[in-house]
XYZ file of C-alpha atoms in Angstrom:
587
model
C 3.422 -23.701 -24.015
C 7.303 -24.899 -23.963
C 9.260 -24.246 -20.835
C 12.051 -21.990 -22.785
C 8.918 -19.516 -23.550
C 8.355 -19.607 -19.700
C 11.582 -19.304 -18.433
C 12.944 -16.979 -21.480
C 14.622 -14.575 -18.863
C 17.066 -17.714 -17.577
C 19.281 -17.490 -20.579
C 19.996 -14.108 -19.631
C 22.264 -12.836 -16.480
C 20.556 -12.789 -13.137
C 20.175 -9.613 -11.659
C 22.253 -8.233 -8.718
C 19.787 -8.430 -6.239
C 19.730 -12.522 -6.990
C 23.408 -12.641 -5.528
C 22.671 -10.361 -3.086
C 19.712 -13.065 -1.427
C 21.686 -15.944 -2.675
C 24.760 -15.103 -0.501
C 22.898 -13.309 2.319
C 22.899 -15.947 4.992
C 19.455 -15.797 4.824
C 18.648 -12.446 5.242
C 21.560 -12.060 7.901
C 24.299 -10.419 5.924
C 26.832 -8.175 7.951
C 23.920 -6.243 9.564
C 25.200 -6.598 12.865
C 28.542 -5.450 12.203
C 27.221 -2.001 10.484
C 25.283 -1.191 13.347
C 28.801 -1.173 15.243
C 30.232 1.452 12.594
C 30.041 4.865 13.859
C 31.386 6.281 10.598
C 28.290 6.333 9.067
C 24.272 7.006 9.679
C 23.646 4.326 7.552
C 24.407 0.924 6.339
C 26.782 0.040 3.357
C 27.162 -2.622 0.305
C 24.609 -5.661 0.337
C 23.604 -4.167 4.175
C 22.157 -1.184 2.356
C 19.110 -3.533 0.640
C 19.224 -6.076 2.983
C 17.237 -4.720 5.846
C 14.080 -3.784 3.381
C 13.595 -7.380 4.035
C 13.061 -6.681 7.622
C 11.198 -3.858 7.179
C 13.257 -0.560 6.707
C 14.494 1.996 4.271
C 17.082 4.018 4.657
C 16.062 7.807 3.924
C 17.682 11.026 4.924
C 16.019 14.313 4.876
C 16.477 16.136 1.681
C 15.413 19.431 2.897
C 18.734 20.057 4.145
C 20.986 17.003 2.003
C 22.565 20.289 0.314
C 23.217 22.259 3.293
C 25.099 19.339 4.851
C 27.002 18.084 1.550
C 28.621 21.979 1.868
C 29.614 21.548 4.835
C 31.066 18.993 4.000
C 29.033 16.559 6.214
C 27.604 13.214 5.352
C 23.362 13.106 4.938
C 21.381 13.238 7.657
C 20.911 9.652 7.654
C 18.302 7.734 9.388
C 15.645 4.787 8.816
C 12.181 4.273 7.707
C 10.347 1.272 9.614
C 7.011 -0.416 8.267
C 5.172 -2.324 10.811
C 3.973 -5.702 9.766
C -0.249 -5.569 10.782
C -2.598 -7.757 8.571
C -5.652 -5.913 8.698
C -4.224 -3.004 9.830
C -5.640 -4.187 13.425
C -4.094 -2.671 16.587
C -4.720 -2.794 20.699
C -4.981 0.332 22.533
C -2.069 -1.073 24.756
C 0.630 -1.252 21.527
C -0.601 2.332 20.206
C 0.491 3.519 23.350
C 3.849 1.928 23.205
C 4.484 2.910 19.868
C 3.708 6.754 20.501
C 6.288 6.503 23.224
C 8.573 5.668 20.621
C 8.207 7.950 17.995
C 8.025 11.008 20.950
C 11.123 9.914 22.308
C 13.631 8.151 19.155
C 12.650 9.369 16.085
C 13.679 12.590 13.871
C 10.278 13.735 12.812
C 8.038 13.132 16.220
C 4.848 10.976 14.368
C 2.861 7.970 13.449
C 2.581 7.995 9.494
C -0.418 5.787 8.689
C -0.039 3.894 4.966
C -2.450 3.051 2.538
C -1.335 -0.922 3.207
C -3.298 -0.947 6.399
C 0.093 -0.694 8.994
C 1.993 2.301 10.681
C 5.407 3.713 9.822
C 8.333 5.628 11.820
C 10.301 8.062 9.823
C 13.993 9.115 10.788
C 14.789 6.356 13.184
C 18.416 6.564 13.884
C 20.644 3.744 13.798
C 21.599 3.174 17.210
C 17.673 3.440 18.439
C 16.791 0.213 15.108
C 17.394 -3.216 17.908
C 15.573 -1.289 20.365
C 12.425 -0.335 18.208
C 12.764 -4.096 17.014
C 12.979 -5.488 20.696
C 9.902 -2.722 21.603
C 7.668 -4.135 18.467
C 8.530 -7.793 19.653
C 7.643 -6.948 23.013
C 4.394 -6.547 22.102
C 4.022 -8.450 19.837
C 4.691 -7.124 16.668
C 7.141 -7.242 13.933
C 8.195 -5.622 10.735
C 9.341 -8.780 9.237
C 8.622 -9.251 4.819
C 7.038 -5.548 4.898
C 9.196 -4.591 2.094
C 11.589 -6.179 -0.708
C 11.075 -9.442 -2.242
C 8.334 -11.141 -0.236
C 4.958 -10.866 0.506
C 4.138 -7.764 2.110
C 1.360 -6.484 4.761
C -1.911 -8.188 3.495
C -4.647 -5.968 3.497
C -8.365 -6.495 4.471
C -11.731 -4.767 3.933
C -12.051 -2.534 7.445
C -16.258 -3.351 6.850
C -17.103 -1.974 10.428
C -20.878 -2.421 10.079
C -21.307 -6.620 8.987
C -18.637 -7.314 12.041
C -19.209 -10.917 12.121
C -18.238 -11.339 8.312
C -15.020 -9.145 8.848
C -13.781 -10.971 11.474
C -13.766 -13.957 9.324
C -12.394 -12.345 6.892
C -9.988 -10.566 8.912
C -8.776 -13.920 10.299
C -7.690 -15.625 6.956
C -6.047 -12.155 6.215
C -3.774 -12.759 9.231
C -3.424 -16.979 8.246
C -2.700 -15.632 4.759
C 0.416 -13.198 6.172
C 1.763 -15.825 8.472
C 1.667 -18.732 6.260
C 3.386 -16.769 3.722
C 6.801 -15.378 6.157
C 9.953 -16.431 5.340
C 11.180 -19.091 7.558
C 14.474 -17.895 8.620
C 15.544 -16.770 12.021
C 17.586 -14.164 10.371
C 15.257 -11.539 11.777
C 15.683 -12.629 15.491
C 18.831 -13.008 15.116
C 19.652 -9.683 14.300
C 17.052 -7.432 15.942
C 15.736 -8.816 18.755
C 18.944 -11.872 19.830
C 22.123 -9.725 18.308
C 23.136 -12.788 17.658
C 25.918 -13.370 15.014
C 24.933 -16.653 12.779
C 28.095 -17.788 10.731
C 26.874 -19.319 7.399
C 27.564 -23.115 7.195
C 26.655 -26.215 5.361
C 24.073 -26.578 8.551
C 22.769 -23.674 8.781
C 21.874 -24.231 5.111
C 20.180 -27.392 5.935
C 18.381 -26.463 8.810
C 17.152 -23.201 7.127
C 15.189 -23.832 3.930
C 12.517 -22.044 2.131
C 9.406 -24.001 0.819
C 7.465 -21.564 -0.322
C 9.515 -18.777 -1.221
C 13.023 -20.637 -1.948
C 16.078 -19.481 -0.964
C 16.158 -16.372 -2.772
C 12.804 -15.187 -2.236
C 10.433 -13.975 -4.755
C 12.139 -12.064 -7.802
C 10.171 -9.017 -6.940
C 7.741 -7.438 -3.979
C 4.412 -8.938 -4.211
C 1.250 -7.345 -2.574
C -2.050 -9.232 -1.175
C -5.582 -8.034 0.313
C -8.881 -9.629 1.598
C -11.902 -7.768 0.492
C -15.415 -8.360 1.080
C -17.872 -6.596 -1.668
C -19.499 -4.322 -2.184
C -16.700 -2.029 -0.347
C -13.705 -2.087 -2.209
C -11.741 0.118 0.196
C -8.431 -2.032 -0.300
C -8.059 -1.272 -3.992
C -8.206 -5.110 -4.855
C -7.465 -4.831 -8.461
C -3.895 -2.982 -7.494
C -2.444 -6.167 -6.268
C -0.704 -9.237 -6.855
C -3.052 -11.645 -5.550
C -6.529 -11.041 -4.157
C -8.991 -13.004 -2.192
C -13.054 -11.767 -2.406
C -15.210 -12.653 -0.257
C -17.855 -14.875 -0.625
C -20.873 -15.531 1.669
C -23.934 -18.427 1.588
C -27.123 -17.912 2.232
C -26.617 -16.873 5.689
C -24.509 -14.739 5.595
C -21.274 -16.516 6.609
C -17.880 -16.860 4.711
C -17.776 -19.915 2.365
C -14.611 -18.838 0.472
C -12.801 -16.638 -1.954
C -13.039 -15.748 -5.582
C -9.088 -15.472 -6.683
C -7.272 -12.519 -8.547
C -4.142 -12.056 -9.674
C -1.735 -9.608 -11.494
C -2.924 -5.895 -10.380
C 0.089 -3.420 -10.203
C 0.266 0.384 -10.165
C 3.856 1.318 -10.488
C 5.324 2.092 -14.036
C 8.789 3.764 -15.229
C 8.204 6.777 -17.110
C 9.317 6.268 -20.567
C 9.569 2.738 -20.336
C 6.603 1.076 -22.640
C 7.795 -2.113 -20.956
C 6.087 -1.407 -17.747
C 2.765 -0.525 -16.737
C 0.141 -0.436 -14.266
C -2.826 -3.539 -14.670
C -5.707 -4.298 -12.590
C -6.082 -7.879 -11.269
C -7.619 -10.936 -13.687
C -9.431 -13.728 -12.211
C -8.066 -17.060 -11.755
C -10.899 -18.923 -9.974
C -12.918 -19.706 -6.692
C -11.868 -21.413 -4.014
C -13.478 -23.119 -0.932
C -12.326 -22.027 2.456
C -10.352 -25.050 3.396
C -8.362 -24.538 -0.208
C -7.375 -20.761 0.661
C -3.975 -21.223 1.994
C -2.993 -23.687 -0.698
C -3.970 -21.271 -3.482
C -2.162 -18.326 -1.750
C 0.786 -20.693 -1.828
C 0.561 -21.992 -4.973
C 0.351 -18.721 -6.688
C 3.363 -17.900 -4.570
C 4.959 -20.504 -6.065
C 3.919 -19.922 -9.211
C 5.484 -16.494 -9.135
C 8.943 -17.772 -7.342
C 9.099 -19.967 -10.458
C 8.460 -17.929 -13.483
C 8.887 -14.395 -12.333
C 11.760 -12.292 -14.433
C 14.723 -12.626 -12.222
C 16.682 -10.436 -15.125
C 14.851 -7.261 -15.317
C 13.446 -6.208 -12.152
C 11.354 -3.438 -13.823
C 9.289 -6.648 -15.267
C 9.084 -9.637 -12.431
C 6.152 -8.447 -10.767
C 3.304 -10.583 -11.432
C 1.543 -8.942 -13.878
C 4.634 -9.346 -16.338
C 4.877 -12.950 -15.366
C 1.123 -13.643 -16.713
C 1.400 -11.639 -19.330
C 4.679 -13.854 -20.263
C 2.856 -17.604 -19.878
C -0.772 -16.024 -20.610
C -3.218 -16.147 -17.968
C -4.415 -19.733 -18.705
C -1.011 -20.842 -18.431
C -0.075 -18.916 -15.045
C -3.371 -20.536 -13.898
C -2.911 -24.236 -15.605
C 0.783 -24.176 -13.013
C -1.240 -22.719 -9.704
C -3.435 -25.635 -9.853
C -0.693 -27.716 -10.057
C 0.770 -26.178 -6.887
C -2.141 -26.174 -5.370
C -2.968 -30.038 -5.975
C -6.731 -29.025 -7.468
C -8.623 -27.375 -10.193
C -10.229 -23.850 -9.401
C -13.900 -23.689 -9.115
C -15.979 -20.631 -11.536
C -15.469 -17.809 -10.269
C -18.893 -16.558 -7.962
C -21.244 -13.360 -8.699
C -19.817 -10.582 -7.016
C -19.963 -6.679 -7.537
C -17.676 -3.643 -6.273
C -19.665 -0.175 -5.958
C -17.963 1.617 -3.542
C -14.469 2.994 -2.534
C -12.991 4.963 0.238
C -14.337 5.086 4.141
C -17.394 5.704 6.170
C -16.142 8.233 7.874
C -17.871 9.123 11.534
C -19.886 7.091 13.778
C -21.572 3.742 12.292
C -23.175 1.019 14.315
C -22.756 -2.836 13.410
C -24.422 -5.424 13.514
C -23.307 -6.679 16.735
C -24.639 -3.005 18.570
C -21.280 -1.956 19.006
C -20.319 1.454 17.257
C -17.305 2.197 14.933
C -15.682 5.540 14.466
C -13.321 6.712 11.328
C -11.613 9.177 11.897
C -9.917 11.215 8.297
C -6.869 11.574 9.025
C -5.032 13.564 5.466
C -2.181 11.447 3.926
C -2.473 9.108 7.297
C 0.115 11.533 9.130
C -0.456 11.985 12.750
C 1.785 14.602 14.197
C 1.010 17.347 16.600
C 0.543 20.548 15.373
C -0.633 23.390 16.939
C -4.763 23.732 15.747
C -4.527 19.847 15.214
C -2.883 17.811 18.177
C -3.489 14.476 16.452
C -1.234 12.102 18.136
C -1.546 13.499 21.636
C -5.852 12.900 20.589
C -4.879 9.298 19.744
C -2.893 8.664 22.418
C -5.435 10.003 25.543
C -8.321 7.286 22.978
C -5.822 4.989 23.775
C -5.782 5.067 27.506
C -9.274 4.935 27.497
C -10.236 2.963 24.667
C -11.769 -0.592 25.373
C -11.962 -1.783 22.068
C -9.218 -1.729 19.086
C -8.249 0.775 16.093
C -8.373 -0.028 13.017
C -6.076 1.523 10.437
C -7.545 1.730 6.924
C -6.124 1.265 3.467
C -7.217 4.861 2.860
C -4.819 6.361 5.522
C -7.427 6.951 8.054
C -8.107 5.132 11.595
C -11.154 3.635 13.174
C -11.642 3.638 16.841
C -13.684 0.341 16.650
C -15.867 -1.310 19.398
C -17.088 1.439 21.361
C -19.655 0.241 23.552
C -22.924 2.478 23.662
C -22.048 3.604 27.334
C -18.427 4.751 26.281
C -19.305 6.468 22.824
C -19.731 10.429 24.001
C -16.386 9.916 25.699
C -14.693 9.196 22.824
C -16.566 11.745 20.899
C -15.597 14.293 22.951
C -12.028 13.663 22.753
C -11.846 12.925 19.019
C -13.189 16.485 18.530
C -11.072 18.111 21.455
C -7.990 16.987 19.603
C -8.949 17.506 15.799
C -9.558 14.021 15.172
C -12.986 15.162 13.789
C -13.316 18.265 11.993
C -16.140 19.965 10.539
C -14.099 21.441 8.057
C -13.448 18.003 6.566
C -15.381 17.775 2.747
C -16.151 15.263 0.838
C -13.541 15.681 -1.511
C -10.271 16.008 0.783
C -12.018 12.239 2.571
C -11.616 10.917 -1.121
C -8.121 11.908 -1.517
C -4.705 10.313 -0.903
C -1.284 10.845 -1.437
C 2.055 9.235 -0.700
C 4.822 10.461 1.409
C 7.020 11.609 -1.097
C 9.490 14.954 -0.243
C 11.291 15.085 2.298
C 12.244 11.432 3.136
C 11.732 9.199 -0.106
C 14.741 8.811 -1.929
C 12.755 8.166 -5.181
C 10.964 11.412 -4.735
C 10.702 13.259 -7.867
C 7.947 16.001 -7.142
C 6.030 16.279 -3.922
C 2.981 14.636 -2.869
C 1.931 14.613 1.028
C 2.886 18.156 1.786
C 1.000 19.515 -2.032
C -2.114 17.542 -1.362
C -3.618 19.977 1.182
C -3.357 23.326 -0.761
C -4.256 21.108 -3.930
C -7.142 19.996 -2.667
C -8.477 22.959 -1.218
C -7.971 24.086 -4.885
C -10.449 21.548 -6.539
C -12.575 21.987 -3.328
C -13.372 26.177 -5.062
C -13.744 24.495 -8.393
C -16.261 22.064 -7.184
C -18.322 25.121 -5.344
C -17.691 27.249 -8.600
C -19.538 24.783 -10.531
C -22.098 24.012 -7.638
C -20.329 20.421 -7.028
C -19.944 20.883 -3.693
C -21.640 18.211 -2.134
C -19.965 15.482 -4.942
C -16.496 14.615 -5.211
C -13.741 12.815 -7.530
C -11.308 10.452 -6.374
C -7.988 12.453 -6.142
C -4.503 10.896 -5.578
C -1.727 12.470 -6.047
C 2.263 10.093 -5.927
C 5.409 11.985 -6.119
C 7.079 9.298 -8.303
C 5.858 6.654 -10.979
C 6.205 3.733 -7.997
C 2.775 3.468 -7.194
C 2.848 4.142 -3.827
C -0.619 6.714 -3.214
C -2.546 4.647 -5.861
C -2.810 7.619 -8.345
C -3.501 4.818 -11.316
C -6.764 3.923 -9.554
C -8.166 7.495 -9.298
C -10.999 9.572 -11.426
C -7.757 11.768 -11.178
C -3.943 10.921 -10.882
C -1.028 13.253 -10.460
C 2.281 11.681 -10.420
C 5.278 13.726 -10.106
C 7.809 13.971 -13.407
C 10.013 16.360 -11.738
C 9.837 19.107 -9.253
C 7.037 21.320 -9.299
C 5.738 18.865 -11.871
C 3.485 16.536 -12.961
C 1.761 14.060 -15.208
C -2.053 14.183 -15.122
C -4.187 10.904 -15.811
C -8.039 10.857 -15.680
C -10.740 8.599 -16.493
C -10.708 5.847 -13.482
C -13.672 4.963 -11.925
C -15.195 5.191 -8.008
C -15.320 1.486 -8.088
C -11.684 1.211 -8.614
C -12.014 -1.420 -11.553
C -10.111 1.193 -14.144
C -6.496 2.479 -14.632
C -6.884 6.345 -15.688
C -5.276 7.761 -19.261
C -2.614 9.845 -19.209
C -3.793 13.262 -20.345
C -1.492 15.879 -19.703
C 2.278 15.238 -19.388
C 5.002 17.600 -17.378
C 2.926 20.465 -16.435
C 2.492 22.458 -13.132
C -0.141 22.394 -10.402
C -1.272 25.717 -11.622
C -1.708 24.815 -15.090
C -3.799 21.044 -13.873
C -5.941 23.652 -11.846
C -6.586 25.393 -14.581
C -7.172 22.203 -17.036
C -9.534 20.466 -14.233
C -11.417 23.877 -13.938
C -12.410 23.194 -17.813
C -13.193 19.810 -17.244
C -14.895 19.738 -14.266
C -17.001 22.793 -15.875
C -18.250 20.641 -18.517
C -19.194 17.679 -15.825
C -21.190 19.646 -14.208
C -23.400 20.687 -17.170
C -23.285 17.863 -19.196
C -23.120 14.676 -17.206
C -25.403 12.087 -16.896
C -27.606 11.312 -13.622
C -25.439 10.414 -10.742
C -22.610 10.195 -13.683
C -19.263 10.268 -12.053
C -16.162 12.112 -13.242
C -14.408 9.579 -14.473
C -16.864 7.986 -16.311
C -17.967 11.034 -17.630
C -14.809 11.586 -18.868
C -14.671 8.115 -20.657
C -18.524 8.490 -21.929
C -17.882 11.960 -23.671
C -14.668 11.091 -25.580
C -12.456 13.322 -23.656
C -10.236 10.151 -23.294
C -10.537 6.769 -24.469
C -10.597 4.057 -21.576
C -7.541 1.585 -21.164
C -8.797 -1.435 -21.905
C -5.577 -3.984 -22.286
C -3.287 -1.540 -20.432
C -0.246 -3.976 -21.460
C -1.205 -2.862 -25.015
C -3.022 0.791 -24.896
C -1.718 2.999 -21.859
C 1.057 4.067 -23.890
C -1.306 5.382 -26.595
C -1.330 8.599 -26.305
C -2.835 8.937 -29.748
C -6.258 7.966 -28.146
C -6.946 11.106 -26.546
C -8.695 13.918 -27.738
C -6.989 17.519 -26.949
C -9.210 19.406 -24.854
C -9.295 22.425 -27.684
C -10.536 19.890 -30.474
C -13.716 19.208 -28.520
C-alpha cells in the first residue's frame, strides 16, 4: 500500500479546526479573557470550539430563542458540562456535591445521566463555569477530553453480579482514560489556576503531545471495556474496543481488540455512515495500554484531517483496509497481535432491580427514562438520589443505558435503601419491559443540532408501542427502541431492533432490523414521516411478529428472516440501498 494512498487527504487543504488546535496554545486560547466579557452569554471565535475540549458545549434554550431574538435580546446563552467518569463510577460523597450544584447554578435544576457512562449539567451560566471546574477538582473530578478531538469517557460493562471480574475490568477502563489525556496544563490553567499562559518557544517545548500530537486527533474518538456475554456498552458503536477475556479461573488475562464502530451519519451524504467495530487482534494484559496507544496513533496519523464528516476511524480503515490499519498498530505498538479469543455477546440493556454478586453484596438499578433526574412532582428523582446518598455506604454506578446502580449494599442496609428508592420514584411498578429497553438522546430544547425531538417524545412514544405490544398479546416481550433527534448518533438509534432519527420537526426516519445483541446496524425503512404514521407502520409490523415469528424470534431478526428488509451487511457499501427493501404493501 503506498503512503500517497494513505495520506490522500494531505494534498488537500486542512480543515479549520486544524488551525484552530494548531494555534490554540494548547488548548488555552483566549478563554480567560471571554469569561471577563459581559457582552455576551457565551464565548466567541476559536473560544466558541475550544472549550469542547474541556468538556462543554455551548447551548441556549430554543424554546424561547424566538421570543428573545424579538425582543431584540441575545439567546439565552448558557453551557453544557460532561463529566469525565471511566466506568461511569461515582462516591456517595461527590453525588452529593454535584446535586448542590445543579440546585443552586444551573438553568434547568438536574443531573442528566448519558449513555457514555458520566453525568451532565445543562444551562450552566458563564460566570458559575471556574467554579463548577474548581467544585469537580475538589473532588476529584474533571471534565477534561469529554468532547472534541480526543478520546472521550471510556466506557465499561456495569456487570454487578461477577464483581471481582468487573473490577478488573473496571480498572484498565480507568488506566485506558488516563493514559490516553492530553498532556497539557491548559485545563488547570484556565479552570481551576485562572492563570494566563502566554504562548512561547518554551512553553512549546515543555508542552508536547506523544500520543495525540499537537493537534490532537482529527476527529472525536470513543472507547469501552466490555466483558461478554453483557454487551450493555454497545461495543461495536465505537472506535476502539477492549473484550474481556478470562482463564480458566475466572480471572482477566486480556482483551480481544476492535476497532472502527460509529453511529453518526449525515443525511444525504452516501459518504458517511454508521459501521460496527472489526477485529484487529488479542492482546495480553501487560500489552493493553500499548495497543490503546498505538491505535491512537494510528488514527492521529492517517485520519482525514480535510473532511471532518470522514476522519473518524471507521473512514480511516476503510481508506488503508483493515489489514493495513492493523499492519501500522503493530508497528506502534512494537508487537504482532495474537488471534483473536472465542467470545459471544447475547445480551443488551440492564438488570434492572435488586441482584446479588458474587461477593454477597447486592446491586440495585434503578431505570431512570432518558437518564434525566429532575424533580417532578409524582417523581422526586434527584431529591431520592440525593437522601441514597447520605446514607449510601457503597458507590453508584451510572450505566451506558442511562440508568444508575446503587452498588454495594450490604445485606443489613438493603430494605433501607429499598424503601427510599420506592418513596422517591426511583422504582416504579409501572416501569415495562419495553420503556427499560428504550433510549433516547437529549435533543430539543438545548442541542443546537436538534432537528426533531427525542427525550421529551420518547415517553408518549413509548407508551404508544407499549398498547401495540398488549394489542398483539406482546406484553411481556419487548424491542429495542431508540429514538435521536439528529443523524449524530448520540441515543444509539443505529444499534436498535428500531431507530427513529429526527429529519425535521415532527419528523422522522424509521430504520429496523438490528438485533438484541447489538452486532447489527438497522435499514432504513421509512424516510420523513410522523410519529403517528411510524405508529401506525409498527402496528402492521409488529402484528405480523406476533403471528408469524419463530420461537423466541426477536423483532429484528424477524424482520431480517421474513424479507421485510434485507440486513446491512458492508454498511460502507449497502446502507444507502434503499432498493433492498421490500414495501410493506408488496408483501
Amino acid at each position: 500500500m503506498s503512503n500517497s494512498k494513505k495520506l490522500e487527504w494531505q494534498s488537500k487543504p486542512l480543515s479549520d479546526n486544524e488551525r484552530l488546535k494548531s494555534e490554540s496554545n494548547f488548548l488555552r486560547g483566549t478563554i480567560l479573557e471571554d469569561l471577563e466579557n459581559p457582552l455576551t452569554g457565551g464565548f466567541t471565535g476559536d473560544n466558541f470550539q475550544l472549550i469542547r475540549f474541556h468538556g462543554m458545549y455551548e447551548q441556549d434554550d430554543r424554546d424561547i430563542r424566538a421570543e428573545r431574538l424579538e425582543a431584540k435580546l441575545e439567546p439565552l446563552k448558557f453551557m453544557l458540562l460532561r463529566c469525565r467518569l471511566p466506568g461511569g463510577i461515582i462516591k456517595p460523597y461527590q453525588w452529593i456535591e454535584i446535586d448542590k450544584f445543579a440546585r443552586e447554578h444551573t438553568h434547568y435544576q438536574s443531573i442528566r445521566l448519558t449513555n457514555r457512562q458520566t453525568f451532565q449539567y445543562h444551562g450552566v451560566p458563564k460566570g458559575k463555569l471556574q467554579p463548577m471546574h474548581r467544585l469537580l477538582h475538589s473532588i476529584g473530578l474533571d471534565s477534561i477530553a469529554t468532547a472534541a478531538d480526543m478520546n472521550r469517557n471510556v466506557l465499561c460493562t456495569s456487570n454487578p453480579i461477577e464483581s471481582e471480574l468487573h473490577q478488573q475490568a473496571y480498572e484498565f477502563a480507568k488506566k485506558i482514560s488516563e493514559h490516553l489525556l492530553p498532556r497539557s496544563r491548559g485545563y488547570l490553567d484556565v479552570w481551576i489556576d485562572g492563570q494566563k499562559i502566554e504562548s512561547s518557544d518554551d512553553l512549546l517545548a515543555q508542552e508536547e503531545e506523544p500520543i495525540l500530537g499537537k493537534t490532537f486527533l482529527p476527529r472525536k474518538f470513543k472507547t469501552a471495556v466490555a466483558i461478554p456475554p453483557l454487551n450493555d456498552v454497545d461495543v461495536y458503536g465505537n472506535d476502539m474496543n477492549f473484550i474481556a477475556i478470562q482463564d480458566e479461573q475466572g480471572q482477566l488475562c486480556g482483551f480481544n481488540v476492535l476497532v472502527g464502530g460509529g453511529l453518526s451519519f449525515e443525511h444525504g451524504n452516501t459518504k458517511t455512515y454508521p459501521n460496527i467495530s472489526l477485529e484487529l487482534g488479542y492482546v495480553p494484559l501487560d500489552k493493553t495500554l500499548a495497543a490503546a496507544e498505538a491505535v491512537i496513533k494510528t488514527q492521529r496519523d492517517f485520519g482525514n484531517r480535510h473532511d471532518r464528516k470522514n476522519a473518524r476511524t471507521r473512514y480511516t480503515i476503510q481508506n488503508m483496509t483493515l489489514d493495513g490499519f492493523r499492519e501500522e498498530v503493530e508497528k506502534h505498538m512494537g508487537s504482532a497481535f495474537e488471534p483473536i479469543r472465542p467470545f459471544k455477546f447475547t445480551e443488551r440493556g440492564d438488570r434492572i432491580g435488586w441482584v446479588k454478586g458474587i461477593d454477597n453484596q447486592w446491586h440495585l438499578t434503578c431505570f431512570i427514562e432518558s437518564g434525566r433526574i429532575t424533580d417532578q412532582a409524582d417523581k422526586p428523582l434527584m431529591t431520592g438520589m440525593l437522601e441514597i446518598a447520605k446514607v449510601h455506604k457503597g458507590d453508584f454506578r451510572i450505566t451506558a443505558n442511562q440508568n444508575i446502580i446503587i452498588a454495594n449494599v450490604a445485606e443489613e442496609d438493603k430494605a433501607h435503601i429499598e424503601s427510599l428508592a420506592r418513596q422517591y420514584g426511583l422504582i416504579r411498578p409501572d416501569v415495562t419491559k419495553q420503556r427499560e429497553y428504550s433510549m433516547s438522546c437529549v435533543s430539543f430544547p438545548t442541542c443546537p443540532l436538534a432537528m426533531a425531538e427525542a427525550e421529551r417524545a420518547l415517553p408518549d412514544f413509548i407508551t404508544e408501542i407499549d398498547k401495540l405490544m398488549a394489542k398483539h398479546q406482546l406484553s411481556d416481550e419487548y424491542i429495542i427502541t431508540r429514538i435521536t433527534g439528529c443523524p449524530n448518533g448520540c441515543g444509539r438509534a443505529m444499534l436498535a431492533e428500531i431507530g427513529l432519527v429526527g429529519k425535521a420537526v415532527g419528523r422522522y426516519n424509521l430504520h429496523i432490523g438490528g438485533d438484541r445483541a447489538g452486532l447489527r446496524i438497522p435499514r432504513l425503512y421509512k424516510e420523513n414521516i410522523t410519529l403517528d404514521e411510524i405508529v401506525l407502520t409498527l402496528d402492521t409490523l409488529i402484528g405480523r411478529w406476533a403471528t408469524e415469528r419463530q420461537a423466541d424470534e426477536a423483532f429484528g431478526d424477524f424482520v431480517i428472516r421474513t424479507g421485510i428488509v434485507v440486513p446491512v451487511v458492508d454498511a460502507a457499501v449497502d446502507f444507502w440501498d434503499s432498493r433492498k427493501v421490500i414495501p410493506l404493501a408488496r408483501q
